[in-house]
mmCIF file of C-alpha atoms in Angstrom:
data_model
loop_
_atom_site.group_PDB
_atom_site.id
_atom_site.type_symbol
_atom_site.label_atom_id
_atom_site.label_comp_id
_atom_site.label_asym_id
_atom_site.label_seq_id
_atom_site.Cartn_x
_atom_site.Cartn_y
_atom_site.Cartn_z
ATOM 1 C CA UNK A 1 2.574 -18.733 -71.804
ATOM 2 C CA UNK A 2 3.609 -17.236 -68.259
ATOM 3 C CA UNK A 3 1.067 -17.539 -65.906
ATOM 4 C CA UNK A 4 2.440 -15.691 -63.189
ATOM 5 C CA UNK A 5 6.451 -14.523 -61.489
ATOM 6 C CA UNK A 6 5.808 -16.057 -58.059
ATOM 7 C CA UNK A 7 4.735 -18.889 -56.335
ATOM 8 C CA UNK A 8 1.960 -19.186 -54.400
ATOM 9 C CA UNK A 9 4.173 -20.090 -51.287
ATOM 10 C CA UNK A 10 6.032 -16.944 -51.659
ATOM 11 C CA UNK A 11 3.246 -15.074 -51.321
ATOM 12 C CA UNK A 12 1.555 -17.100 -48.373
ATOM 13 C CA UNK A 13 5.156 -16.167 -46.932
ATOM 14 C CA UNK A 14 5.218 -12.359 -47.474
ATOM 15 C CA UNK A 15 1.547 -12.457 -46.023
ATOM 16 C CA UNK A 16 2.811 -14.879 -43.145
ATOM 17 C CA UNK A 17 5.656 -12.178 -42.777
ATOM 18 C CA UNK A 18 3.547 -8.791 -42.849
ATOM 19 C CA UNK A 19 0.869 -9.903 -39.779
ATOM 20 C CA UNK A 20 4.298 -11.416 -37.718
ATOM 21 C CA UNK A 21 5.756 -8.226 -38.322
ATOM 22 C CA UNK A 22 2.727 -5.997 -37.444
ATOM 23 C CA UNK A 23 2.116 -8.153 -34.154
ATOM 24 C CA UNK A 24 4.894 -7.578 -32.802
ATOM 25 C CA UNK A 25 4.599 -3.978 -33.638
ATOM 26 C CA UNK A 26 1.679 -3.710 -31.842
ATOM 27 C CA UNK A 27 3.361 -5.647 -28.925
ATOM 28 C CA UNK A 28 6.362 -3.606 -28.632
ATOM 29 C CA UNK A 29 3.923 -0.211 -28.705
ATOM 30 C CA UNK A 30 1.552 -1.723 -25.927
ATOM 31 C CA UNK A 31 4.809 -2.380 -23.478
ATOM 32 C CA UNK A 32 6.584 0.703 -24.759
ATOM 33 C CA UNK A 33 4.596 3.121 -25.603
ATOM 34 C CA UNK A 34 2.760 4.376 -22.690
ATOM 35 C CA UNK A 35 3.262 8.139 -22.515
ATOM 36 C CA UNK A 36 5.615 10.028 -20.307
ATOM 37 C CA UNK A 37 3.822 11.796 -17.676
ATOM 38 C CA UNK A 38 4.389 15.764 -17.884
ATOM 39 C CA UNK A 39 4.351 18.672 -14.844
ATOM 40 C CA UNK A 40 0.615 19.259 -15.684
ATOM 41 C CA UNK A 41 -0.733 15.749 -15.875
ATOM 42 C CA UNK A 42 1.210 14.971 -12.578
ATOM 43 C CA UNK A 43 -0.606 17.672 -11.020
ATOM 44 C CA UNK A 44 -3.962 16.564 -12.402
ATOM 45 C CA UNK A 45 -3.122 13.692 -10.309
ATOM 46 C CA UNK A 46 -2.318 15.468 -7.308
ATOM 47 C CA UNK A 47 -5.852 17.740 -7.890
ATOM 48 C CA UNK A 48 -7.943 13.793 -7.934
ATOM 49 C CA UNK A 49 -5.957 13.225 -4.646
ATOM 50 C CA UNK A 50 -6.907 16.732 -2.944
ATOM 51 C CA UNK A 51 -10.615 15.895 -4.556
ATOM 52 C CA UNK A 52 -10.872 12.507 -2.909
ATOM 53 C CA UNK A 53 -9.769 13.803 0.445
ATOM 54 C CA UNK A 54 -12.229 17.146 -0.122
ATOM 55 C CA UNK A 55 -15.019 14.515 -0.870
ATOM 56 C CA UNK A 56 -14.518 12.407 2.308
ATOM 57 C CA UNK A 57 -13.874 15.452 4.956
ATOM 58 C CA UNK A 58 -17.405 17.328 3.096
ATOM 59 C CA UNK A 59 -19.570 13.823 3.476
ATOM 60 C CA UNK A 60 -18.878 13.373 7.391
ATOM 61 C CA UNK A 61 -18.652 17.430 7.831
ATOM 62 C CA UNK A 62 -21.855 18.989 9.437
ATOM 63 C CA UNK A 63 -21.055 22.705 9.804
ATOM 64 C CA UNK A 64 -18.180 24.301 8.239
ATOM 65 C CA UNK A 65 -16.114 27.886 9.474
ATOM 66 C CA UNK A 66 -13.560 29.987 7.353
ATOM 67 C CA UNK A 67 -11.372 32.315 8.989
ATOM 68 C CA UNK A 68 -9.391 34.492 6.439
ATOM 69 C CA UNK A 69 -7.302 31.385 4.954
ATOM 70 C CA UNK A 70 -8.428 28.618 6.823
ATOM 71 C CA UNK A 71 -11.453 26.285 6.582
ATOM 72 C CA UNK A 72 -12.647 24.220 9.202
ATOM 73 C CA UNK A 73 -14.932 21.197 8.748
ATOM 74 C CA UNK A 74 -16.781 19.525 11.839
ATOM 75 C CA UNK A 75 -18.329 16.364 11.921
ATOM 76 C CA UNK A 76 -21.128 15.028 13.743
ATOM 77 C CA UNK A 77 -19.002 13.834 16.861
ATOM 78 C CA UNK A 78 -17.460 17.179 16.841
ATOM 79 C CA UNK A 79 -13.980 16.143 14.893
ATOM 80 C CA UNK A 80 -12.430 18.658 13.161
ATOM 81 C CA UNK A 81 -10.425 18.596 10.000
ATOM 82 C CA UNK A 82 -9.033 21.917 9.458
ATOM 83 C CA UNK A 83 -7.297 22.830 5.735
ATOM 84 C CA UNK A 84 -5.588 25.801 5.196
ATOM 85 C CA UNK A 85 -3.874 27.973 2.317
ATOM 86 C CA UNK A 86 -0.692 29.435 3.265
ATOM 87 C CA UNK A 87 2.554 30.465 1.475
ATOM 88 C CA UNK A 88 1.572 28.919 -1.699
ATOM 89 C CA UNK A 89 0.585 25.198 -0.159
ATOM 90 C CA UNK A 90 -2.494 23.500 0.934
ATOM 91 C CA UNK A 91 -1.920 21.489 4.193
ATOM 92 C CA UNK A 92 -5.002 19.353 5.813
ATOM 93 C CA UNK A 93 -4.662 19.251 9.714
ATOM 94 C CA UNK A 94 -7.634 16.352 11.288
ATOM 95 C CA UNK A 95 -7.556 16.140 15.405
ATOM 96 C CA UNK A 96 -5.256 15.657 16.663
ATOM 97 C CA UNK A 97 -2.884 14.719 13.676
ATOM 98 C CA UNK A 98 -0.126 16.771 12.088
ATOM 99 C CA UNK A 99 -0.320 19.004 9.411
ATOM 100 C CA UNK A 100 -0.098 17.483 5.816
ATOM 101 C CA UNK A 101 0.723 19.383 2.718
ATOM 102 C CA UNK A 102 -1.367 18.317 0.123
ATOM 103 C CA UNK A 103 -0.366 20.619 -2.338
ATOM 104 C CA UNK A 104 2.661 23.111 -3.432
ATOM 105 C CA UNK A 105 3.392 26.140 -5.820
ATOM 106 C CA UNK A 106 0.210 27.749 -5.494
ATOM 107 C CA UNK A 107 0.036 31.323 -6.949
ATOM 108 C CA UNK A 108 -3.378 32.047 -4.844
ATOM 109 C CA UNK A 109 -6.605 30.729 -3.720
ATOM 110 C CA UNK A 110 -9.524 30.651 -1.104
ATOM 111 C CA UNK A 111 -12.267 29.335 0.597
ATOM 112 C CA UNK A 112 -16.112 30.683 0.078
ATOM 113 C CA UNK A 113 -19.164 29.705 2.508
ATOM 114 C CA UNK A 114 -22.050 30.731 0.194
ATOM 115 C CA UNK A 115 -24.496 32.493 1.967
ATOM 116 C CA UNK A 116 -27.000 32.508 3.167
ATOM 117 C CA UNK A 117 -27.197 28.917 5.040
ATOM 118 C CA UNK A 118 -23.788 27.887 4.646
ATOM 119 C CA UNK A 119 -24.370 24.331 3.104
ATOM 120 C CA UNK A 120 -21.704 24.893 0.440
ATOM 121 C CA UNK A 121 -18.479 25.935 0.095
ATOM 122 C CA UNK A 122 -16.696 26.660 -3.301
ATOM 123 C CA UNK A 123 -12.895 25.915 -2.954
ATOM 124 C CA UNK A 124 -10.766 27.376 -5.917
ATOM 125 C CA UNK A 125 -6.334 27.248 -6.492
ATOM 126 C CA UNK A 126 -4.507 28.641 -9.144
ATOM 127 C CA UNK A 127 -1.176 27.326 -9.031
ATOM 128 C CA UNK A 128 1.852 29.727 -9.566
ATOM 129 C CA UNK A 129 2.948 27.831 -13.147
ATOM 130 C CA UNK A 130 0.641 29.650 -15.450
ATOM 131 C CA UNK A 131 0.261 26.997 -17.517
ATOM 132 C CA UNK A 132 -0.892 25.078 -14.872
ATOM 133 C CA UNK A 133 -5.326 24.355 -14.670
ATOM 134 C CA UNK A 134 -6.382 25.464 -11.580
ATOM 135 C CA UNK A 135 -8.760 24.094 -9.373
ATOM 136 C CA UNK A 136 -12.346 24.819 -8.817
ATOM 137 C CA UNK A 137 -15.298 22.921 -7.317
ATOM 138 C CA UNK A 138 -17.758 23.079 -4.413
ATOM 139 C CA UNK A 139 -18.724 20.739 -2.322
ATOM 140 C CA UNK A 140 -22.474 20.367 0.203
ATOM 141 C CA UNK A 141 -22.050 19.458 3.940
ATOM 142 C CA UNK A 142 -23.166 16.135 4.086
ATOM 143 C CA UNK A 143 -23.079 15.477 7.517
ATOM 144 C CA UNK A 144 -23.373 11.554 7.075
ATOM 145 C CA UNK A 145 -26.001 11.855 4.397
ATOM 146 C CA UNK A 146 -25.629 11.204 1.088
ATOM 147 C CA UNK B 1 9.870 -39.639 -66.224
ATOM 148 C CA UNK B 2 8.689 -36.069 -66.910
ATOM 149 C CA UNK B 3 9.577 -33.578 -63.963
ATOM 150 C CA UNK B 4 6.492 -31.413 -63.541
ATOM 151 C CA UNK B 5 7.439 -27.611 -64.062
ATOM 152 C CA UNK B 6 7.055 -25.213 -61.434
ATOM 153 C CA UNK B 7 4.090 -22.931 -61.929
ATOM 154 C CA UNK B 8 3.523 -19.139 -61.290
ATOM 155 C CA UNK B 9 0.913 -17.719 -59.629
ATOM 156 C CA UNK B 10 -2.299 -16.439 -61.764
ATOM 157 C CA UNK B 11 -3.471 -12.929 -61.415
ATOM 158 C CA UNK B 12 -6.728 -14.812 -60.051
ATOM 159 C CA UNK B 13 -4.746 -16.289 -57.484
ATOM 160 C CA UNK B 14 -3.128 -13.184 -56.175
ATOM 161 C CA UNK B 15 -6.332 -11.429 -56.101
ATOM 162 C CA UNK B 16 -7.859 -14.544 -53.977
ATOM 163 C CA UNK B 17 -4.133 -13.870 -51.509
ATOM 164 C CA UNK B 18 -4.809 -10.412 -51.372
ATOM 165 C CA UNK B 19 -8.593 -10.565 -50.039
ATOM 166 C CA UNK B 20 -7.445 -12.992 -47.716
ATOM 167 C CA UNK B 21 -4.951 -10.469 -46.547
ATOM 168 C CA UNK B 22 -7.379 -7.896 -46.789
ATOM 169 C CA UNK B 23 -10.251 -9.777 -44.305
ATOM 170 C CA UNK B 24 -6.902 -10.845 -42.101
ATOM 171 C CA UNK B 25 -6.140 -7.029 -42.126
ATOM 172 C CA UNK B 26 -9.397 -6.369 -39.778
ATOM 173 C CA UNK B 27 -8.759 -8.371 -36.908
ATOM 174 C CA UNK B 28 -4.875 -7.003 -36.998
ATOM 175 C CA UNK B 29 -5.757 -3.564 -36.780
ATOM 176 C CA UNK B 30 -8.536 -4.165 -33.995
ATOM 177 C CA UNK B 31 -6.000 -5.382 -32.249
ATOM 178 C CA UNK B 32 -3.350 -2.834 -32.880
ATOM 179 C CA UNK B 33 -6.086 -0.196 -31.548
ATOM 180 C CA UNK B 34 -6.563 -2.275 -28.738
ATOM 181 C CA UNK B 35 -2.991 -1.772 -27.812
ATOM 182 C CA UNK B 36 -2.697 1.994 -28.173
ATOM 183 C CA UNK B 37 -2.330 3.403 -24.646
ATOM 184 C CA UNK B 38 -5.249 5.089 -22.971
ATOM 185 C CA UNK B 39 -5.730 8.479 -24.103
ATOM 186 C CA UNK B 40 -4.725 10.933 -21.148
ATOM 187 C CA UNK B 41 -7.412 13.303 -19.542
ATOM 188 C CA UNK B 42 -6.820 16.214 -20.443
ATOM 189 C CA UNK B 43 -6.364 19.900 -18.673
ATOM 190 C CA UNK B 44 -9.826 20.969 -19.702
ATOM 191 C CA UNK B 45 -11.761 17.912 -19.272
ATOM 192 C CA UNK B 46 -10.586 17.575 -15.580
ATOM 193 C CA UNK B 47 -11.667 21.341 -15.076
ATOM 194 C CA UNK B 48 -15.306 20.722 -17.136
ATOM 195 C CA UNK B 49 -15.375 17.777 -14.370
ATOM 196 C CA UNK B 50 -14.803 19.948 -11.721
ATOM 197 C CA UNK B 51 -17.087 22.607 -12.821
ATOM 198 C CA UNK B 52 -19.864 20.069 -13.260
ATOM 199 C CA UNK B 53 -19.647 18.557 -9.815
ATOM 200 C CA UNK B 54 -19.721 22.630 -8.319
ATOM 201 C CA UNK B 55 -22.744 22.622 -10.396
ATOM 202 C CA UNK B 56 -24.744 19.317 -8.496
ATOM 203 C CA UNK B 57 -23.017 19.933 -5.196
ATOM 204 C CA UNK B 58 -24.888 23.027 -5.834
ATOM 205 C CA UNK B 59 -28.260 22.005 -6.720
ATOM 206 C CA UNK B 60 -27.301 19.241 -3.438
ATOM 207 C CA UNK B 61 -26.709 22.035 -1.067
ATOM 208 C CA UNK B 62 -29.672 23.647 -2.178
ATOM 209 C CA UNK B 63 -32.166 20.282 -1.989
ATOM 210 C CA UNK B 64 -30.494 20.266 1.919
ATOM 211 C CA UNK B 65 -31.543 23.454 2.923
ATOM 212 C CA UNK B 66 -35.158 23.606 1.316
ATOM 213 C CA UNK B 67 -36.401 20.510 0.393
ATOM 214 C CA UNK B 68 -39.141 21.460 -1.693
ATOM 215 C CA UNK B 69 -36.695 23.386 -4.055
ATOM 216 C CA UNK B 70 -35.530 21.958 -7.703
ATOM 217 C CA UNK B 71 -33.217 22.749 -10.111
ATOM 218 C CA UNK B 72 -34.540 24.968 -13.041
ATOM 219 C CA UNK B 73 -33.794 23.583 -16.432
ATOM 220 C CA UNK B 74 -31.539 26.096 -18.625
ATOM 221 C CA UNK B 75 -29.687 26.734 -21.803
ATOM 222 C CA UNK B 76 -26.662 26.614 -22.649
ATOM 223 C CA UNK B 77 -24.976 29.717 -21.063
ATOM 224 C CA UNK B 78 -21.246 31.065 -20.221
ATOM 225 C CA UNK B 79 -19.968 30.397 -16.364
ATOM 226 C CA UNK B 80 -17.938 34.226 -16.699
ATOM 227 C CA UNK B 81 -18.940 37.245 -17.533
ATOM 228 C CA UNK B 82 -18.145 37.441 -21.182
ATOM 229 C CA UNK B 83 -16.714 40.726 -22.865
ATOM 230 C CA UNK B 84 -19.746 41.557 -24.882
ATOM 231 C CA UNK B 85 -22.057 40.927 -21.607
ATOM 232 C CA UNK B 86 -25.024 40.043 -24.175
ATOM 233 C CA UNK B 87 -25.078 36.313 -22.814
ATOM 234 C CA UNK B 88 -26.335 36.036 -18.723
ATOM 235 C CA UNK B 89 -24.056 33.778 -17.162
ATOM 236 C CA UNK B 90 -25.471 30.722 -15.513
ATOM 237 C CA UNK B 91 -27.481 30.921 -12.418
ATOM 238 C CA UNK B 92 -25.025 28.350 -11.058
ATOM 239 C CA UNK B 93 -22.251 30.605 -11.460
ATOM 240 C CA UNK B 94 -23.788 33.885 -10.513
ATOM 241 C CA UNK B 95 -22.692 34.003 -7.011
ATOM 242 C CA UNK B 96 -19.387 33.224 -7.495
ATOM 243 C CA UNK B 97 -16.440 34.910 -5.691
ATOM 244 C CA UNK B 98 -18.144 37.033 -3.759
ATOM 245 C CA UNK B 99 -19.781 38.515 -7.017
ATOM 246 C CA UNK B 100 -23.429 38.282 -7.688
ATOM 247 C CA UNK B 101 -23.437 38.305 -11.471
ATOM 248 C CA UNK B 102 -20.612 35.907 -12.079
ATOM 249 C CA UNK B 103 -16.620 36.518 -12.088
ATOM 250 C CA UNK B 104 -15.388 38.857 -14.416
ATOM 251 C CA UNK B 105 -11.803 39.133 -16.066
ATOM 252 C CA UNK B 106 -10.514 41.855 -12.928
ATOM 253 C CA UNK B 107 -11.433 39.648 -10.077
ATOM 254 C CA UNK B 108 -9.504 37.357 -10.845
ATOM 255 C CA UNK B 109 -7.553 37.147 -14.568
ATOM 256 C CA UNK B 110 -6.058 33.661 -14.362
ATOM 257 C CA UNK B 111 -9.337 32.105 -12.786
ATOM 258 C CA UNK B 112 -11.180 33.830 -15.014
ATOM 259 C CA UNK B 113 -9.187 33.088 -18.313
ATOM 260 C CA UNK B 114 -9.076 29.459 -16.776
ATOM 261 C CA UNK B 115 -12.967 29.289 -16.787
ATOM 262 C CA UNK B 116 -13.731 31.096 -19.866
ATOM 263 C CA UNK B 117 -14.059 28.553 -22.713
ATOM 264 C CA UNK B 118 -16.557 26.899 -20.768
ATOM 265 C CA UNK B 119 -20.248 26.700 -21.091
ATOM 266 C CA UNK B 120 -23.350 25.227 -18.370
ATOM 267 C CA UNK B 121 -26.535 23.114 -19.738
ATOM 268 C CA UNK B 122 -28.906 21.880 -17.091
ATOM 269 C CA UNK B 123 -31.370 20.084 -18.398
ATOM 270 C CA UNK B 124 -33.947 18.170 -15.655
ATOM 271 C CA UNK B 125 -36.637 15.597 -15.909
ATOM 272 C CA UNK B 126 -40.078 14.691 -14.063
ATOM 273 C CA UNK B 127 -39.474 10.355 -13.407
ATOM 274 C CA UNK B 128 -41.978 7.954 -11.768
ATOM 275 C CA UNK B 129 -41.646 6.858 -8.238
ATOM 276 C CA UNK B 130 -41.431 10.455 -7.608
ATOM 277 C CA UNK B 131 -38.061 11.340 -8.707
ATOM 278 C CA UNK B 132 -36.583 14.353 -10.200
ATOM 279 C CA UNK B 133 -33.314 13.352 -12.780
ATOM 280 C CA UNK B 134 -30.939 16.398 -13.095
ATOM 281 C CA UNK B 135 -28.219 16.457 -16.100
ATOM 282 C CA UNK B 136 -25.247 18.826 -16.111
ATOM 283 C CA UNK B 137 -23.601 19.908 -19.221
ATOM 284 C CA UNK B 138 -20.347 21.575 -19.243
ATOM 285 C CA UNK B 139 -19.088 22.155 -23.499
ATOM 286 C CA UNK B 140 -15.937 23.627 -24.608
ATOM 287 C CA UNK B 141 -14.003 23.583 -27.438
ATOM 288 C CA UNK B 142 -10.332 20.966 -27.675
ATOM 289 C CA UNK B 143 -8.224 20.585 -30.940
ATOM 290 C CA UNK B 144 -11.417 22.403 -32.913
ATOM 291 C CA UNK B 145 -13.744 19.715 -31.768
ATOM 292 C CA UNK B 146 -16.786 20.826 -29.448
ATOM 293 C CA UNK B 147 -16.825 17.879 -26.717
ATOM 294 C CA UNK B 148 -18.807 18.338 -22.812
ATOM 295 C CA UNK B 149 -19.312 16.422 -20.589
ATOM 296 C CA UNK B 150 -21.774 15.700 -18.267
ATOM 297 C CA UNK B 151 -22.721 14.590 -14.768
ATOM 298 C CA UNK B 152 -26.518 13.057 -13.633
ATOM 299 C CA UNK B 153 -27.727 12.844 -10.395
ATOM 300 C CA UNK B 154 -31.460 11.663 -9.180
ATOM 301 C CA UNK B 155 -33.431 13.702 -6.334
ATOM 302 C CA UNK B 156 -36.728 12.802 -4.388
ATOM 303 C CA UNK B 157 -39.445 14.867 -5.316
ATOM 304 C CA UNK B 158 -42.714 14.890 -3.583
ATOM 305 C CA UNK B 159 -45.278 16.934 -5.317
ATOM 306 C CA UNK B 160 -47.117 19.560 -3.172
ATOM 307 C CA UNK B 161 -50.180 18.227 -1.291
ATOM 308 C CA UNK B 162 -53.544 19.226 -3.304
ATOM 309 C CA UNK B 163 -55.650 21.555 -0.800
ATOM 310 C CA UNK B 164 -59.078 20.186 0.208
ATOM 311 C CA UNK B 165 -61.797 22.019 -0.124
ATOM 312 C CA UNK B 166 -63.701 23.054 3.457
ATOM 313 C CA UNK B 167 -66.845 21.375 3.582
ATOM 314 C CA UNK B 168 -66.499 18.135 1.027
#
């Protein structure tokens, strides 16, 4: 009587064979496979840079002025970092220092002191790709507290 | 001298191969999550991020200019005006814009349309040590799957002082 059509080795082999095969699958994907980045996830990473620098000028800034497209943010030793909205691009200006553009291809967007004591200001961009999130948060004036 | 025949496997035996494979099969596949690449952030969690730290710098600003003020604890409500106008948007959202009872679609169409699939929770809690906890919520809806997400943030809170009595 027939007990079986393979051999036990064969089949340790096939087995042996699969979990080589699927490693190195799962190799190849981890070095390979990391997704390209697109138009909207690079901006996403240019919003987390404009945040980061937002979240620094607000925690040092005392008082804060807006005048039509520009906001200015003083500090406690009276340093100024100015940023401004014009023709589509957000530059940030500190003392002294040149202009730099933080972002590009904006559609519109402002500056808002809410009222009545001025201790936050509501920043919003919506970039000229319509596709495109756009970007709104506040932020307090920290003035060195936290 | 009789050669010993070679002998096939029994069904048993391929059964006993296959759990083995099976319980082998666990590990593999942990790992083959494990080397899936991170899953991207998307469009509308970075903008439920956003919206939840305008909500605490908010409550932060507020907490600055009168100490004794807190948070209120709401529902879950819309951050625009929303067509039917049955649901008031969120306090935290109300002055927004220049408007005083939240955006609506002619202010500003691509902010608006931009901000309308999300919703604000607050939800706040008395702690010891005189602390106040405060929870953001921000939900909306990705791929048919309600997700939100959420920010915390811990402020002092020193109960009013009780008023004594003249004479005791």
């Amino acid at each position: 009587m027939k007990r079986g059509f393979v051999g036990v080795e064969t089949v340790l082999g096939l087995v042996f064979v699969c979990m080589l095969g699927a490693t190195l699958l799962s190799v190849y994907q981890f070095t390979t496979g990391q997704p390209q980045p697109t138009t909207t996830s690079e901006l996403i990473g240019t919003y987390h840079t404009v945040f980061e620098r937002l979240r620094a000028d607000f925690r040092a800034a005392v008082t804060a002025s807006r005048v039509r497209d520009t906001l200015t943010l003083t500090d406690a030793a009276q340093q100024t970092v100015s940023w401004a909205l014009a023709n589509g691009t957000l530059t940030r200006t500190a003392t002294g220092g040149q202009a730099q553009v933080m972002l590009s291809g904006l559609h519109s967007g402002g500056f808002e002191i809410a009222p009545p004591d001025g201790q936050l200001v509501s920043i919003w961009l919506v970039p000229a790709d319509s596709f495109a999130p756009p970007f709104f948060t506040s932020f307090a004036l920290r003035g060195g507290k936290r | 001298m009789e050669r010993r025949g070679r002998r096939g496997t029994s069904l048993f035996e391929l059964l006993l191969v296959a759990c083995v494979l099976s319980l082998s099969l666990a590990p593999l596949f942990y790992v083959f999550k494990l080397s899936r690449p991170p899953e991207r952030e998307s469009e509308l969690e970075f903008t439920a991020t956003l919206l939840a730290h305008h909500v605490l710098e908010r409550i932060v600003a507020q907490k600055y200019a009168n100490p004794e003020s807190l948070p209120s604890m709401t529902s879950e409500e819309p951050i625009v005006v929303t067509p039917e106008g049955y649901r008031v948007v969120s306090e935290y959202f109300r002055n927004f814009l220049g408007k005083d009872l939240g955006l609506e679609e002619n202010d500003n169409p691509k902010l608006y349309w931009a901000l309308k699939p999300f919703t604000c929770q607050v939800d706040t809690y008395y702690l010891d040590d005189f602390l106040y906890k405060v929870i953001v919520y921000i939900s909306y809806e990705e791929l048919g799957r309600k997700k939100r997400v959420f920010l915390e943030r811990l402020l002092a809170h020193h109960p009013p002082q009780p008023i004594l009595e003249i004479g005791k």
